[in-house]
mmCIF file of C-alpha atoms and ligand atoms in Angstrom:
data_model
loop_
_atom_site.group_PDB
_atom_site.id
_atom_site.type_symbol
_atom_site.label_atom_id
_atom_site.label_comp_id
_atom_site.label_asym_id
_atom_site.label_seq_id
_atom_site.Cartn_x
_atom_site.Cartn_y
_atom_site.Cartn_z
ATOM 1 C CA MET V 965 37.156 163.262 -172.502
ATOM 2 C CA SER V 966 33.467 164.191 -172.547
ATOM 3 C CA ASP V 967 32.344 167.824 -172.293
ATOM 4 C CA LEU V 968 32.695 168.920 -168.637
ATOM 5 C CA THR V 969 30.567 172.063 -168.905
ATOM 6 C CA ILE V 970 27.926 172.250 -166.139
ATOM 7 C CA ASP V 971 24.767 172.174 -168.183
ATOM 8 C CA ARG V 972 21.848 171.572 -165.811
ATOM 9 C CA ILE V 973 21.202 171.365 -162.043
ATOM 10 C CA GLU V 974 18.080 169.610 -160.771
ATOM 11 C CA THR V 975 16.789 169.382 -157.216
ATOM 12 C CA ARG V 976 14.001 167.469 -155.512
ATOM 13 C CA ILE V 977 13.114 166.919 -151.866
ATOM 14 C CA LEU V 978 12.804 163.298 -150.747
ATOM 15 C CA ASP V 979 10.964 162.402 -147.531
ATOM 16 C CA VAL V 980 12.385 159.075 -146.422
ATOM 17 C CA PRO V 981 10.785 157.377 -143.384
ATOM 18 C CA LEU V 982 13.084 156.228 -140.556
ATOM 19 C CA ILE V 983 13.158 152.702 -139.091
ATOM 20 C CA ARG V 984 12.162 154.280 -135.731
ATOM 21 C CA PRO V 985 11.732 157.823 -134.429
ATOM 22 C CA HIS V 986 15.141 159.454 -133.824
ATOM 23 C CA GLY V 987 15.072 161.732 -130.770
ATOM 24 C CA PHE V 988 17.463 164.697 -130.784
ATOM 25 C CA ALA V 989 17.840 167.334 -128.069
ATOM 26 C CA THR V 990 14.945 169.514 -129.239
ATOM 27 C CA TYR V 991 13.353 167.582 -132.091
ATOM 28 C CA THR V 992 12.196 164.057 -132.876
ATOM 29 C CA ALA V 993 12.418 162.942 -136.502
ATOM 30 C CA THR V 994 10.241 160.197 -137.993
ATOM 31 C CA ALA V 995 11.425 160.848 -141.544
ATOM 32 C CA GLN V 996 14.550 162.431 -143.002
ATOM 33 C CA PRO V 997 13.997 165.177 -145.609
ATOM 34 C CA ILE V 998 16.807 164.996 -148.190
ATOM 35 C CA LEU V 999 17.461 167.481 -150.991
ATOM 36 C CA LEU V 1000 18.736 165.367 -153.883
ATOM 37 C CA VAL V 1001 20.870 167.471 -156.238
ATOM 38 C CA SER V 1002 21.670 166.150 -159.719
ATOM 39 C CA VAL V 1003 24.360 167.930 -161.750
ATOM 40 C CA HIS V 1004 24.302 167.223 -165.498
ATOM 41 C CA LEU V 1005 27.478 167.839 -167.479
ATOM 42 C CA ALA V 1006 27.158 168.666 -171.173
ATOM 43 C CA GLY V 1007 28.866 165.372 -172.111
ATOM 44 C CA GLY V 1008 26.041 163.415 -170.464
ATOM 45 C CA VAL V 1009 27.612 162.520 -167.108
ATOM 46 C CA VAL V 1010 25.417 163.084 -164.009
ATOM 47 C CA GLY V 1011 26.646 163.532 -160.408
ATOM 48 C CA PHE V 1012 24.650 163.447 -157.176
ATOM 49 C CA GLY V 1013 24.803 165.300 -153.883
ATOM 50 C CA GLU V 1014 22.489 165.478 -150.874
ATOM 51 C CA GLY V 1015 21.420 168.469 -148.839
ATOM 52 C CA VAL V 1016 20.810 167.073 -145.369
ATOM 53 C CA VAL V 1017 20.505 168.444 -141.842
ATOM 54 C CA PRO V 1018 19.825 166.239 -138.817
ATOM 55 C CA GLY V 1019 16.032 166.142 -139.084
ATOM 56 C CA GLY V 1020 15.270 169.847 -139.369
ATOM 57 C CA ALA V 1021 16.318 173.464 -138.896
ATOM 58 C CA TRP V 1022 16.942 173.077 -135.139
ATOM 59 C CA TRP V 1023 20.578 172.036 -135.713
ATOM 60 C CA GLY V 1024 21.998 174.784 -137.887
ATOM 61 C CA GLY V 1025 19.172 176.976 -139.175
ATOM 62 C CA GLU V 1026 18.901 175.381 -142.624
ATOM 63 C CA ASN V 1027 16.432 172.739 -143.796
ATOM 64 C CA ALA V 1028 15.572 170.962 -147.050
ATOM 65 C CA GLU V 1029 13.330 173.838 -148.184
ATOM 66 C CA THR V 1030 15.911 176.586 -147.624
ATOM 67 C CA MET V 1031 18.578 174.470 -149.298
ATOM 68 C CA LYS V 1032 16.340 173.995 -152.350
ATOM 69 C CA VAL V 1033 15.806 177.758 -152.654
ATOM 70 C CA MET V 1034 19.539 178.467 -152.446
ATOM 71 C CA VAL V 1035 20.635 175.702 -154.835
ATOM 72 C CA ASP V 1036 17.902 176.488 -157.397
ATOM 73 C CA GLY V 1037 18.620 180.215 -157.176
ATOM 74 C CA GLU V 1038 21.910 182.002 -156.548
ATOM 75 C CA LEU V 1039 24.122 178.921 -156.292
ATOM 76 C CA SER V 1040 22.977 177.569 -159.671
ATOM 77 C CA GLN V 1041 23.363 180.996 -161.267
ATOM 78 C CA ALA V 1042 27.009 181.130 -160.166
ATOM 79 C CA THR V 1043 27.661 177.592 -161.418
ATOM 80 C CA LEU V 1044 25.877 176.926 -164.724
ATOM 81 C CA GLY V 1045 27.896 177.164 -167.911
ATOM 82 C CA ARG V 1046 31.229 176.784 -166.138
ATOM 83 C CA ASP V 1047 33.634 173.873 -166.435
ATOM 84 C CA VAL V 1048 33.460 171.445 -163.507
ATOM 85 C CA THR V 1049 37.281 171.392 -163.318
ATOM 86 C CA GLU V 1050 37.046 174.970 -161.965
ATOM 87 C CA LEU V 1051 35.313 173.623 -158.849
ATOM 88 C CA ALA V 1052 37.445 175.378 -156.204
ATOM 89 C CA GLY V 1053 36.883 178.740 -157.906
ATOM 90 C CA ILE V 1054 33.161 178.115 -158.366
ATOM 91 C CA ALA V 1055 32.771 177.267 -154.681
ATOM 92 C CA GLN V 1056 34.642 180.419 -153.714
ATOM 93 C CA ASP V 1057 32.427 182.524 -155.984
ATOM 94 C CA TRP V 1058 29.305 181.214 -154.225
ATOM 95 C CA ASN V 1059 30.315 183.283 -151.196
ATOM 96 C CA ARG V 1060 29.889 186.517 -153.168
ATOM 97 C CA SER V 1061 26.153 185.967 -153.619
ATOM 98 C CA VAL V 1062 25.329 183.685 -150.663
ATOM 99 C CA ALA V 1063 26.651 184.125 -147.121
ATOM 100 C CA ASN V 1064 26.655 181.097 -144.784
ATOM 101 C CA MET V 1065 24.193 178.404 -146.049
ATOM 102 C CA ARG V 1066 26.907 175.797 -145.792
ATOM 103 C CA PHE V 1067 24.580 172.787 -145.921
ATOM 104 C CA ALA V 1068 23.179 173.990 -149.277
ATOM 105 C CA LYS V 1069 26.663 174.655 -150.650
ATOM 106 C CA ALA V 1070 27.776 171.173 -149.566
ATOM 107 C CA ALA V 1071 24.904 169.549 -151.475
ATOM 108 C CA LEU V 1072 25.883 171.242 -154.736
ATOM 109 C CA GLU V 1073 29.641 170.985 -154.219
ATOM 110 C CA ILE V 1074 29.435 167.238 -153.615
ATOM 111 C CA ALA V 1075 27.247 166.741 -156.718
ATOM 112 C CA LEU V 1076 29.864 168.645 -158.759
ATOM 113 C CA PHE V 1077 32.699 166.547 -157.321
ATOM 114 C CA ASP V 1078 30.733 163.369 -158.029
ATOM 115 C CA ALA V 1079 30.055 164.390 -161.644
ATOM 116 C CA TRP V 1080 33.714 165.272 -162.191
ATOM 117 C CA ALA V 1081 34.920 161.942 -160.739
ATOM 118 C CA ARG V 1082 32.375 159.994 -162.814
ATOM 119 C CA ALA V 1083 33.496 161.844 -165.962
ATOM 120 C CA LEU V 1084 37.078 160.784 -165.210
ATOM 121 C CA ASP V 1085 35.854 157.258 -164.326
ATOM 122 C CA VAL V 1086 37.638 157.369 -160.942
ATOM 123 C CA PRO V 1087 36.406 157.041 -157.340
ATOM 124 C CA LEU V 1088 35.609 160.374 -155.690
ATOM 125 C CA ALA V 1089 38.484 159.810 -153.220
ATOM 126 C CA HIS V 1090 40.927 160.157 -156.128
ATOM 127 C CA LEU V 1091 40.003 163.838 -156.450
ATOM 128 C CA LEU V 1092 40.489 164.299 -152.700
ATOM 129 C CA GLY V 1093 44.089 163.144 -152.405
ATOM 130 C CA GLY V 1094 43.672 159.430 -153.069
ATOM 131 C CA GLN V 1095 42.081 156.551 -151.211
ATOM 132 C CA PHE V 1096 44.360 154.906 -148.673
ATOM 133 C CA ARG V 1097 41.803 152.830 -146.739
ATOM 134 C CA ASN V 1098 38.706 150.839 -147.655
ATOM 135 C CA GLU V 1099 36.878 150.724 -144.322
ATOM 136 C CA LEU V 1100 36.416 152.816 -141.196
ATOM 137 C CA ASP V 1101 35.121 152.218 -137.678
ATOM 138 C CA CYS V 1102 31.452 153.169 -137.413
ATOM 139 C CA VAL V 1103 29.500 154.219 -134.318
ATOM 140 C CA TRP V 1104 25.725 153.718 -134.057
ATOM 141 C CA ALA V 1105 23.619 156.551 -132.575
ATOM 142 C CA LEU V 1106 20.625 155.552 -130.470
ATOM 143 C CA GLY V 1107 18.758 158.815 -130.278
ATOM 144 C CA VAL V 1108 16.792 159.534 -127.095
ATOM 145 C CA LEU V 1109 15.177 156.204 -126.146
ATOM 146 C CA PRO V 1110 13.634 154.641 -122.997
ATOM 147 C CA LEU V 1111 16.051 152.313 -121.199
ATOM 148 C CA ASP V 1112 14.529 148.979 -122.258
ATOM 149 C CA GLU V 1113 14.398 150.006 -125.925
ATOM 150 C CA ALA V 1114 17.971 151.303 -125.755
ATOM 151 C CA ILE V 1115 19.259 148.015 -124.280
ATOM 152 C CA ALA V 1116 17.404 146.027 -126.956
ATOM 153 C CA GLU V 1117 18.791 148.211 -129.748
ATOM 154 C CA VAL V 1118 22.389 147.966 -128.480
ATOM 155 C CA ASN V 1119 22.167 144.169 -128.347
ATOM 156 C CA GLU V 1120 20.470 143.960 -131.734
ATOM 157 C CA ARG V 1121 23.046 146.207 -133.469
ATOM 158 C CA ARG V 1122 25.904 144.345 -131.904
ATOM 159 C CA GLU V 1123 24.497 141.046 -133.164
ATOM 160 C CA ALA V 1124 23.596 142.342 -136.642
ATOM 161 C CA MET V 1125 26.621 144.525 -137.433
ATOM 162 C CA GLY V 1126 29.272 143.847 -134.798
ATOM 163 C CA THR V 1127 28.845 147.428 -133.498
ATOM 164 C CA ARG V 1128 30.738 148.063 -130.270
ATOM 165 C CA ALA V 1129 30.581 151.857 -130.029
ATOM 166 C CA PHE V 1130 27.334 153.722 -129.381
ATOM 167 C CA LYS V 1131 26.365 157.385 -129.236
ATOM 168 C CA LEU V 1132 23.570 158.435 -126.904
ATOM 169 C CA LYS V 1133 21.714 161.656 -127.472
ATOM 170 C CA MET V 1134 21.131 163.884 -124.430
ATOM 171 C CA GLY V 1135 19.939 167.425 -123.852
ATOM 172 C CA SER V 1136 16.215 166.832 -124.269
ATOM 173 C CA GLY V 1137 15.229 165.721 -120.781
ATOM 174 C CA ASP V 1138 16.092 166.397 -117.154
ATOM 175 C CA PRO V 1139 19.876 165.837 -116.993
ATOM 176 C CA ALA V 1140 19.579 164.085 -113.603
ATOM 177 C CA VAL V 1141 17.080 161.521 -114.923
ATOM 178 C CA ASP V 1142 18.925 161.148 -118.227
ATOM 179 C CA SER V 1143 22.289 160.560 -116.536
ATOM 180 C CA VAL V 1144 20.804 157.773 -114.396
ATOM 181 C CA ARG V 1145 19.229 156.200 -117.522
ATOM 182 C CA ILE V 1146 22.590 156.202 -119.280
ATOM 183 C CA ALA V 1147 24.435 154.799 -116.256
ATOM 184 C CA GLU V 1148 21.859 151.983 -116.143
ATOM 185 C CA LEU V 1149 22.259 151.284 -119.860
ATOM 186 C CA ILE V 1150 26.032 150.992 -119.472
ATOM 187 C CA ALA V 1151 25.652 148.766 -116.380
ATOM 188 C CA ASN V 1152 23.148 146.503 -118.154
ATOM 189 C CA THR V 1153 25.094 145.859 -121.373
ATOM 190 C CA ASP V 1154 28.410 144.069 -122.024
ATOM 191 C CA ASP V 1155 31.647 145.532 -120.656
ATOM 192 C CA ASP V 1156 33.429 145.563 -123.996
ATOM 193 C CA LEU V 1157 31.041 148.158 -125.474
ATOM 194 C CA SER V 1158 31.996 151.815 -125.684
ATOM 195 C CA TYR V 1159 29.612 154.739 -125.101
ATOM 196 C CA ARG V 1160 29.700 158.437 -125.871
ATOM 197 C CA ILE V 1161 27.100 161.175 -125.412
ATOM 198 C CA ASP V 1162 26.056 164.106 -127.601
ATOM 199 C CA VAL V 1163 24.300 166.953 -125.790
ATOM 200 C CA ASN V 1164 23.921 169.064 -128.954
ATOM 201 C CA ALA V 1165 25.068 172.209 -127.147
ATOM 202 C CA ARG V 1166 22.085 172.280 -124.734
ATOM 203 C CA TRP V 1167 23.678 172.397 -121.266
ATOM 204 C CA ASP V 1168 25.015 175.464 -119.515
ATOM 205 C CA ARG V 1169 28.390 175.417 -117.807
ATOM 206 C CA LEU V 1170 27.170 174.462 -114.333
ATOM 207 C CA THR V 1171 24.948 171.654 -115.649
ATOM 208 C CA ALA V 1172 27.923 170.266 -117.562
ATOM 209 C CA LEU V 1173 30.209 170.555 -114.517
ATOM 210 C CA ARG V 1174 27.633 168.740 -112.419
ATOM 211 C CA TYR V 1175 26.686 165.852 -114.737
ATOM 212 C CA LEU V 1176 29.732 165.156 -116.909
ATOM 213 C CA PRO V 1177 31.736 163.770 -113.935
ATOM 214 C CA LYS V 1178 28.796 161.460 -113.071
ATOM 215 C CA LEU V 1179 28.671 160.252 -116.676
ATOM 216 C CA ARG V 1180 32.452 159.803 -116.674
ATOM 217 C CA ASP V 1181 32.208 157.674 -113.525
ATOM 218 C CA ALA V 1182 29.435 155.628 -115.176
ATOM 219 C CA GLY V 1183 31.804 154.801 -118.052
ATOM 220 C CA VAL V 1184 31.011 157.342 -120.810
ATOM 221 C CA GLU V 1185 34.176 157.689 -122.903
ATOM 222 C CA LEU V 1186 33.548 160.847 -124.954
ATOM 223 C CA PHE V 1187 31.508 164.025 -124.460
ATOM 224 C CA GLU V 1188 30.288 165.611 -127.690
ATOM 225 C CA GLN V 1189 29.398 169.313 -127.592
ATOM 226 C CA PRO V 1190 27.984 169.524 -124.065
ATOM 227 C CA THR V 1191 27.746 173.337 -124.058
ATOM 228 C CA PRO V 1192 26.801 176.136 -126.524
ATOM 229 C CA ALA V 1193 28.614 176.412 -129.851
ATOM 230 C CA ASP V 1194 29.965 179.942 -129.392
ATOM 231 C CA ASP V 1195 31.248 179.397 -125.862
ATOM 232 C CA VAL V 1196 34.673 178.044 -126.736
ATOM 233 C CA GLU V 1197 35.978 179.131 -123.316
ATOM 234 C CA THR V 1198 33.612 176.791 -121.434
ATOM 235 C CA LEU V 1199 34.426 173.963 -123.829
ATOM 236 C CA ARG V 1200 38.098 174.562 -123.093
ATOM 237 C CA GLU V 1201 37.447 174.473 -119.352
ATOM 238 C CA LEU V 1202 35.510 171.195 -119.621
ATOM 239 C CA THR V 1203 38.239 169.664 -121.794
ATOM 240 C CA ALA V 1204 40.809 170.561 -119.147
ATOM 241 C CA ARG V 1205 38.712 169.550 -116.119
ATOM 242 C CA VAL V 1206 36.525 166.519 -116.703
ATOM 243 C CA GLY V 1207 39.126 163.913 -117.637
ATOM 244 C CA VAL V 1208 37.238 162.457 -120.615
ATOM 245 C CA PRO V 1209 37.908 163.500 -124.247
ATOM 246 C CA VAL V 1210 35.617 166.246 -125.534
ATOM 247 C CA MET V 1211 34.443 166.483 -129.165
ATOM 248 C CA ALA V 1212 33.526 169.822 -130.742
ATOM 249 C CA ASP V 1213 30.618 169.578 -133.207
ATOM 250 C CA GLU V 1214 28.396 172.696 -133.298
ATOM 251 C CA SER V 1215 31.465 174.773 -132.302
ATOM 252 C CA VAL V 1216 33.194 173.911 -135.604
ATOM 253 C CA CYS V 1217 31.199 174.819 -138.725
ATOM 254 C CA SER V 1218 34.122 176.298 -140.693
ATOM 255 C CA PRO V 1219 37.909 176.109 -140.917
ATOM 256 C CA ALA V 1220 38.061 179.428 -139.000
ATOM 257 C CA ASP V 1221 36.034 177.813 -136.182
ATOM 258 C CA ALA V 1222 38.496 174.921 -136.155
ATOM 259 C CA LEU V 1223 41.387 177.359 -135.782
ATOM 260 C CA ARG V 1224 39.624 178.997 -132.826
ATOM 261 C CA VAL V 1225 39.154 175.624 -131.112
ATOM 262 C CA VAL V 1226 42.746 174.595 -131.842
ATOM 263 C CA ARG V 1227 44.142 177.890 -130.507
ATOM 264 C CA ALA V 1228 42.084 177.573 -127.316
ATOM 265 C CA GLN V 1229 42.778 173.819 -127.054
ATOM 266 C CA ALA V 1230 39.022 173.642 -126.423
ATOM 267 C CA ALA V 1231 38.502 170.024 -127.529
ATOM 268 C CA ASP V 1232 40.331 166.751 -128.140
ATOM 269 C CA VAL V 1233 38.388 165.775 -131.268
ATOM 270 C CA ILE V 1234 36.674 167.734 -134.050
ATOM 271 C CA ALA V 1235 33.509 166.301 -135.623
ATOM 272 C CA ILE V 1236 33.753 166.772 -139.384
ATOM 273 C CA LYS V 1237 30.349 166.716 -141.055
ATOM 274 C CA THR V 1238 30.936 167.429 -144.745
ATOM 275 C CA THR V 1239 27.423 168.967 -144.714
ATOM 276 C CA LYS V 1240 27.771 171.569 -141.930
ATOM 277 C CA LEU V 1241 31.198 172.583 -143.258
ATOM 278 C CA GLY V 1242 29.937 173.403 -146.752
ATOM 279 C CA GLY V 1243 31.445 170.477 -148.633
ATOM 280 C CA LEU V 1244 34.565 168.453 -149.210
ATOM 281 C CA LEU V 1245 37.044 171.287 -149.799
ATOM 282 C CA GLU V 1246 36.134 173.027 -146.538
ATOM 283 C CA SER V 1247 36.194 169.661 -144.736
ATOM 284 C CA LYS V 1248 39.742 169.089 -146.012
ATOM 285 C CA LYS V 1249 40.829 172.515 -144.715
ATOM 286 C CA THR V 1250 39.198 171.843 -141.346
ATOM 287 C CA ALA V 1251 40.935 168.478 -141.057
ATOM 288 C CA ALA V 1252 44.292 170.067 -141.902
ATOM 289 C CA ILE V 1253 43.875 172.678 -139.159
ATOM 290 C CA ALA V 1254 42.884 170.033 -136.604
ATOM 291 C CA GLU V 1255 45.822 167.850 -137.604
ATOM 292 C CA ALA V 1256 48.308 170.733 -137.363
ATOM 293 C CA GLY V 1257 46.940 171.543 -133.908
ATOM 294 C CA GLY V 1258 47.218 167.963 -132.677
ATOM 295 C CA LEU V 1259 43.448 167.319 -132.511
ATOM 296 C CA ALA V 1260 41.833 164.137 -133.825
ATOM 297 C CA CYS V 1261 39.056 164.233 -136.462
ATOM 298 C CA HIS V 1262 35.865 162.168 -136.494
ATOM 299 C CA GLY V 1263 33.885 161.391 -139.676
ATOM 300 C CA ALA V 1264 30.558 162.729 -138.402
ATOM 301 C CA THR V 1265 27.098 162.671 -139.970
ATOM 302 C CA SER V 1266 23.970 164.771 -140.446
ATOM 303 C CA LEU V 1267 22.204 161.461 -141.108
ATOM 304 C CA GLU V 1268 22.786 161.655 -144.826
ATOM 305 C CA GLY V 1269 21.247 159.174 -147.216
ATOM 306 C CA PRO V 1270 23.396 156.910 -149.392
ATOM 307 C CA PHE V 1271 24.952 159.549 -151.699
ATOM 308 C CA GLY V 1272 25.879 161.954 -148.889
ATOM 309 C CA THR V 1273 27.166 159.142 -146.705
ATOM 310 C CA ALA V 1274 29.289 157.729 -149.534
ATOM 311 C CA ALA V 1275 30.757 161.179 -150.226
ATOM 312 C CA SER V 1276 31.667 161.544 -146.536
ATOM 313 C CA LEU V 1277 33.236 158.066 -146.661
ATOM 314 C CA HIS V 1278 35.379 159.050 -149.653
ATOM 315 C CA PHE V 1279 36.436 162.139 -147.687
ATOM 316 C CA ALA V 1280 37.363 160.076 -144.625
ATOM 317 C CA ALA V 1281 39.086 157.390 -146.722
ATOM 318 C CA SER V 1282 41.318 160.040 -148.328
ATOM 319 C CA THR V 1283 42.065 162.054 -145.175
ATOM 320 C CA PRO V 1284 44.637 160.568 -142.769
ATOM 321 C CA ALA V 1285 43.652 163.195 -140.151
ATOM 322 C CA VAL V 1286 40.390 161.286 -139.586
ATOM 323 C CA THR V 1287 41.877 159.170 -136.800
ATOM 324 C CA PHE V 1288 38.774 158.924 -134.614
ATOM 325 C CA GLY V 1289 36.535 156.724 -136.791
ATOM 326 C CA THR V 1290 33.109 157.668 -138.105
ATOM 327 C CA GLU V 1291 29.391 157.620 -137.363
ATOM 328 C CA LEU V 1292 28.412 157.335 -141.034
ATOM 329 C CA PHE V 1293 25.451 155.030 -140.443
ATOM 330 C CA GLY V 1294 22.729 157.309 -141.920
ATOM 331 C CA PRO V 1295 21.483 154.897 -144.632
ATOM 332 C CA LEU V 1296 20.747 152.262 -141.969
ATOM 333 C CA LEU V 1297 18.353 154.619 -140.210
ATOM 334 C CA LEU V 1298 16.289 154.973 -143.392
ATOM 335 C CA LYS V 1299 13.501 152.429 -143.872
ATOM 336 C CA GLU V 1300 14.559 152.081 -147.485
ATOM 337 C CA ASN V 1301 17.423 153.388 -149.584
ATOM 338 C CA TYR V 1302 17.239 154.641 -153.154
ATOM 339 C CA VAL V 1303 20.408 153.322 -154.772
ATOM 340 C CA GLN V 1304 21.043 150.064 -156.565
ATOM 341 C CA GLU V 1305 23.971 149.065 -154.324
ATOM 342 C CA GLU V 1306 24.098 148.788 -150.548
ATOM 343 C CA ILE V 1307 26.710 150.496 -148.418
ATOM 344 C CA ARG V 1308 28.093 147.578 -146.418
ATOM 345 C CA TYR V 1309 28.417 147.550 -142.618
ATOM 346 C CA GLN V 1310 30.181 144.658 -140.909
ATOM 347 C CA GLY V 1311 32.357 143.951 -137.876
ATOM 348 C CA GLY V 1312 31.707 147.432 -136.463
ATOM 349 C CA LYS V 1313 33.031 148.996 -139.669
ATOM 350 C CA VAL V 1314 31.617 150.645 -142.786
ATOM 351 C CA LEU V 1315 33.084 149.869 -146.200
ATOM 352 C CA VAL V 1316 33.816 152.612 -148.730
ATOM 353 C CA PRO V 1317 31.719 151.979 -151.865
ATOM 354 C CA GLN V 1318 33.838 151.417 -154.965
ATOM 355 C CA GLY V 1319 33.335 152.518 -158.547
ATOM 356 C CA PRO V 1320 33.308 155.919 -160.265
ATOM 357 C CA GLY V 1321 32.282 158.929 -158.165
ATOM 358 C CA THR V 1322 30.661 157.876 -154.905
ATOM 359 C CA GLY V 1323 30.317 154.380 -156.387
ATOM 360 C CA LEU V 1324 26.509 154.415 -156.117
ATOM 361 C CA THR V 1325 23.825 154.322 -158.810
ATOM 362 C CA PRO V 1326 20.376 155.856 -158.279
ATOM 363 C CA ASP V 1327 17.243 153.706 -158.123
ATOM 364 C CA TRP V 1328 14.865 156.103 -159.894
ATOM 365 C CA ASP V 1329 11.693 154.187 -159.028
ATOM 366 C CA LYS V 1330 12.429 154.585 -155.333
ATOM 367 C CA ILE V 1331 13.557 158.185 -155.777
ATOM 368 C CA ASP V 1332 10.275 158.997 -157.542
ATOM 369 C CA PHE V 1333 8.373 157.239 -154.769
ATOM 370 C CA PHE V 1334 10.043 159.310 -152.006
ATOM 371 C CA THR V 1335 9.911 162.609 -153.907
ATOM 372 C CA ARG V 1336 7.735 165.202 -152.155
ATOM 373 C CA LYS V 1337 4.710 165.968 -154.323
HETATM 374 C C1 MUC Q 32 24.864 165.444 -134.341
HETATM 375 O O1 MUC Q 32 24.723 166.457 -133.704
HETATM 376 O O2 MUC Q 32 25.904 164.835 -134.194
HETATM 377 C C2 MUC Q 32 24.408 162.625 -135.787
HETATM 378 C C3 MUC Q 32 23.939 161.443 -135.315
HETATM 379 C C4 MUC Q 32 22.836 161.733 -134.518
HETATM 380 O O3 MUC Q 32 22.121 160.990 -133.905
HETATM 381 O O4 MUC Q 32 22.673 163.077 -134.478
HETATM 382 C C5 MUC Q 32 23.479 163.640 -135.449
HETATM 383 C C6 MUC Q 32 23.793 165.045 -135.313
HETATM 384 MG MG1 MG Q 33 26.717 166.215 -132.634
#
């Protein structure tokens, strides 16, 4: 066995252009900033993690720049010189010097996991309980788009990848106009497609009570985080009243949050982003709490690049509680990827990359090209 001492941690910010602008509730991204973290073990093995938020700081307060400061500073100090097999203890120690900052912790934790798995020459899923599936259902998110462009994109994705489930972003425009646009999209595309909306916590209670029933009647099958993250009581009320499953995303950024949602029965599904939760260990705990409380888990995304997406796939492939599929399509939204392999998408599913660690090898020419100067 090679030396597993954590010898060096390197970070760089990549700016990777998107195939089209991606409109969120309060922000439109044309490129995805990604903090690429490389962990070098003394024996020569290198692991990779990505610090990613959906576009910018609007989602959870962190961005690529803040993540770089945290990983380069306190988080590295608490990690260097230790043995990677101590990972759970290292991750716990981070909380002594750095409160919150879960996206930054996830980037480093995943790079450590990847290095450890590569040193053992096993897939990452083997360190997470074992891989029991090779593929998962995968939703495509449209962002906020005009109706004609949305119809074209649905048809194109269906043709190219067999996608049948689509997520529509709301919360940016007038809810009355937006609801009509979504009803028209559903009416003007094939009946066997499935639609969900994500409001990114932007509506108040009365807006949600007014428009969610209209969207339900139009055929929307899942409501993701319609109302503010901290207002678990309103989420509970909507879950009980609107007759369509509700998914908690912003409301669950820790295992303790998951327990709160489970206790209140405030949602039917919990969105597990390995990024917002602070990594794979915290994602496992969150999934266990959801499972014990009878809630489904969804393999959600912050629009990670290939390494982050593959890590989330290994998490989902080793976690039976993820019963509600995934939206791990991030690499497809990037104009170009920076690994030598491609994550494969077919028949509405995404395949878990195979090989040691995440199963992906960096393409350093492309990484250098996208690195912020
Ligand atoms: C979110 O809030 O779910 C994931 C896909 C997408 O379009 O937005 C993200 C973030
Ligand atoms: Mg969401």
